[in-house]
Amino acid sequence: MHFKQFIVIICLLTTTAVFAGSLTSDDDIYKIVNKLTLEQKARLLVGTVGVNDELSHIVAGAAGWTYPINSLGIPSINLADGPVGLRIDPVSTEIAKTEYDTNGLPIAGTSKTAKQEKLNYCTCFPSTTALAATWNKSLAHLQGEVMGTEAKDYGIDIILTPGINIIRNPLCGRNFEYYSEDPYLTGKMASELIKGIQQQGIGTSLKHFVANNQQTGKKYNDARISQRALREIYLKGFEICVKESHPWTVMGSYNKIAGEFTQTNKQLLIELLRNEWGFDGMVLTDWTVRRPISGLINARCALNMPGEKDIVDGIIKAVKNKEVTEKALNDCVHDVLKVVLNSVTAHGWKYSTPDLKANAIASQDVAEESMVLLKNNEKLLPINTNSKIALYGTSAYQSIAGGTGSSNVNKAYIVDISTGLENDGYKIDGKLKDIYKDYNGIQNKLLDTNADIPDWQKISYHRHVIPEIDLSKADYTIQQSATNNDLAVIVIGRGSGETSDRQLEDDLNLSRAEKTMIEKVSQTFHDQNKKVIVILNICGVIETASWRDKADAILIAWLPGQECGHAVSAVLSGKTNPSGRLPITFPIHYIDIPSSKNYPYLGQTSGRNFDYTEYQEDIWVGYRFFSTSKVPVSYPFGFGLSYTTFDYSNAKIKKIQGGYEISVDVTNNGSRSGKEVIQVYVSAPNNAMIHPEVELKAFGKTNLLKPNETQTVKLRFTNYDIASFDEVNSQWLLDKGIYNIIIGRSSDEAITKLSFKITKPQVWKVKNLLAPVKLVNKLTF
Ligand code: BGC
């Protein structure tokens, strides 16, 4: 415990005159716990909804509050989403304000409401998948710092982020909130985000623990996963974050694991999370769905969110009926108090205005660095800023900054791609612009279910993704646009959200109108010897194999946050050299993905894949499957081009204490400055267990290297990092044999290879936990 927190607790106790004595550690929190009545303990375990003048302060639009016990000086704290920026409402609002004493502690009974006149807009960062595509840990840290600062300024104590579920199947509606199909990339990037936030004194919530990999049926689905796949793929990112960045809280997912709801699952929350990994924070429920209260408390899932009064009664009853032990109850109360007493609220928070301009620059930095150049024939890109552009696609004029649901951020504005290009000097074809603006305007009116909502909602949660215009009869217009402009830029837009999964047709696969647009525009421009660039303003995987030959250049912009258009323009113009790499595989066909055999269909309401899902693909998720099976892909994991080229030399491996260090010299041997991502894959020997052809075990990014500049990059992994989970013997096993190290341009392309030999196996024994209820026909090689 920090000294300041220690003082706060002492003051808390002395000022309320309820408790006295010196406080030192967790034990001291237990001393407070022991003095609370059963009613007070129960109250602390249940959040509170809505405006309540007992609350220390209220931030409109926060996802929830903990309950205060003002008589004891225990304030309520605010919890708000989410992954890509704070989700609060930018409204003038009545806020309850408590007076603070000279120690910064709330004075009981001083709570009163005051009008907050400021509009609390927040900075919208690119989607989480985009952040992962930067492969830049410092940027994840920076994003965390900005989010943490905004939280502190606005009075949010816990940000409900990061979401680190594995992108198992491209149809999951929440994939855009998640990092990658790879647990190592996920864990390392999310750890940095957590550190950046928590360094500001703001807590985080690692979610959704665990296996929230589908939206359809998520509330009751039993995710049947082998112990090996669970440990190596689905839990690994959580393990990395818990051990490396110590998130204050972990949010239990809705689904079941090993036949038991995650939130009441003692094996998951006590044996694994606390006893094995050493987590010492608070576990809270995901919102709204209720699980049996005694099960929650006994599994030390402490905070029920958003909370209802009858849950408090349920806790009191469960204690009286001895369905929960006094110890289990006290542990939960301790966990809540620990977070509350560490919060900025408990430290005398005061409103201040964040530097939204500076924060927007940080968001744009992440966006630019996340963009992945998939194709660039004849070095078409970058293009001169005085080019005349025929700009096609509804999302070019109403661009998609982010996904919907709890990841929505109420930002002050979105820079559309058309605006970003124009701001940099590009000349956008006026006729096309008029057509698209009119069309989007009409569509917005048609799609508006609530026309009276305020403007800030229209550009955030209620912003529509406009279906594409049917250009099948627009030959003359396309022809004219080809004659009048230097080139065509086509934008394909795809959003997604928390409320549902995506679908195969008109979503993962392009709609007929989109195919027609690509077909006709590229044909007409190519006939006139003019080039076509496709920009993908997308939430995640879409089908690319059938149309990619028609484009001369393809750039993935993802959902790039509020500075969307500026970031796209910076990359198109070459102001920024693209350095993003795919954190997910783009397959040729959806059915090539092994999990496609075990994924619900949109609208499904019961049965297999809804009530339970068998993860038959086992550990063969994403590139682990494609690299081993040799099934071809459209674009592999880790792939991404640059406007310059890099040479790798002097690659070495050296044994260090408990692991290995790889070092390699990376030289920019092209003609533009740029950053390179260094990807280190391990290929483990197939002795006792079969391993994927390659597995990412280290990565890094160079600084911005000038032409001819060289940087020596050093990357490390531990023996434990490269061990596999032997479920028969419940142990992590580093088997003996030759380990090949591949420094790759992607999971598919080796640049240089190294190797080392393990002569004596090493094991890490663990408890036999979380075996699936039933799992048949596991995919094997
Ligand atoms: C989501 C969480 C979110 C919570 C609070 C739930 O519906 O699953 O990710 O943090 O709502 O908004």
mmCIF file of C-alpha atoms and ligand atoms in Angstrom, residues 61-64 79-83 87 159-161 163 174 177-178 205 207-208 212 215 218-219 251-254 284-288 305-306 405-407 498, ligand 1:
data_model
loop_
_atom_site.group_PDB
_atom_site.id
_atom_site.type_symbol
_atom_site.label_atom_id
_atom_site.label_comp_id
_atom_site.label_asym_id
_atom_site.label_seq_id
_atom_site.Cartn_x
_atom_site.Cartn_y
_atom_site.Cartn_z
ATOM 1 C CA GLY A 61 -23.200 8.242 -18.242
ATOM 2 C CA ALA A 62 -20.861 6.238 -16.018
ATOM 3 C CA ALA A 63 -21.650 2.522 -16.078
ATOM 4 C CA GLY A 64 -22.097 2.290 -12.315
ATOM 5 C CA LEU A 79 -16.889 2.926 -12.843
ATOM 6 C CA ALA A 80 -17.082 3.774 -16.534
ATOM 7 C CA ASP A 81 -16.417 2.033 -19.820
ATOM 8 C CA GLY A 82 -14.357 1.351 -21.679
ATOM 9 C CA PRO A 83 -11.794 -0.030 -24.103
ATOM 10 C CA ARG A 87 -17.779 6.407 -21.978
ATOM 11 C CA ILE A 159 -12.137 2.271 -16.328
ATOM 12 C CA LEU A 160 -13.780 -0.951 -17.466
ATOM 13 C CA THR A 161 -10.985 -1.924 -19.802
ATOM 14 C CA GLY A 163 -11.253 -6.354 -23.126
ATOM 15 C CA ARG A 174 -17.249 -7.582 -30.002
ATOM 16 C CA GLU A 177 -12.981 -4.423 -28.653
ATOM 17 C CA TYR A 178 -10.440 -7.223 -28.473
ATOM 18 C CA SER A 205 -10.952 -3.948 -15.114
ATOM 19 C CA LYS A 207 -12.472 -8.349 -18.937
ATOM 20 C CA HIS A 208 -14.278 -10.575 -19.776
ATOM 21 C CA ASN A 212 -16.522 -14.431 -23.966
ATOM 22 C CA GLN A 215 -22.345 -12.636 -28.510
ATOM 23 C CA LYS A 218 -23.227 -15.416 -24.357
ATOM 24 C CA LYS A 219 -25.231 -15.128 -21.155
ATOM 25 C CA MET A 251 -14.640 -8.623 -14.605
ATOM 26 C CA GLY A 252 -16.183 -12.087 -14.786
ATOM 27 C CA SER A 253 -17.784 -12.879 -18.131
ATOM 28 C CA TYR A 254 -21.388 -14.012 -18.507
ATOM 29 C CA LEU A 284 -16.810 -7.863 -10.207
ATOM 30 C CA THR A 285 -19.692 -9.178 -12.264
ATOM 31 C CA ASP A 286 -20.398 -8.132 -15.799
ATOM 32 C CA TRP A 287 -23.486 -5.973 -15.918
ATOM 33 C CA THR A 288 -27.114 -6.858 -15.346
ATOM 34 C CA MET A 305 -23.022 -4.515 -10.896
ATOM 35 C CA PRO A 306 -24.951 -2.472 -11.563
ATOM 36 C CA GLY A 405 -22.193 -0.743 -27.219
ATOM 37 C CA SER A 406 -20.215 -0.196 -24.068
ATOM 38 C CA SER A 407 -17.138 0.636 -26.160
ATOM 39 C CA GLU A 498 -21.977 -5.456 -28.539
HETATM 40 C C1 BGC B 1 -20.435 -5.246 -21.056
HETATM 41 C C2 BGC B 1 -19.184 -4.809 -20.335
HETATM 42 C C3 BGC B 1 -19.329 -3.384 -19.883
HETATM 43 C C4 BGC B 1 -20.564 -3.274 -19.001
HETATM 44 C C5 BGC B 1 -20.792 -1.879 -18.448
HETATM 45 C C6 BGC B 1 -21.704 -4.952 -20.265
HETATM 46 O O1 BGC B 1 -22.821 -5.102 -21.080
HETATM 47 O O2 BGC B 1 -20.367 -6.620 -21.337
HETATM 48 O O3 BGC B 1 -18.076 -4.948 -21.174
HETATM 49 O O4 BGC B 1 -18.184 -2.983 -19.203
HETATM 50 O O5 BGC B 1 -21.695 -3.636 -19.765
HETATM 51 O O6 BGC B 1 -21.206 -1.007 -19.431
#
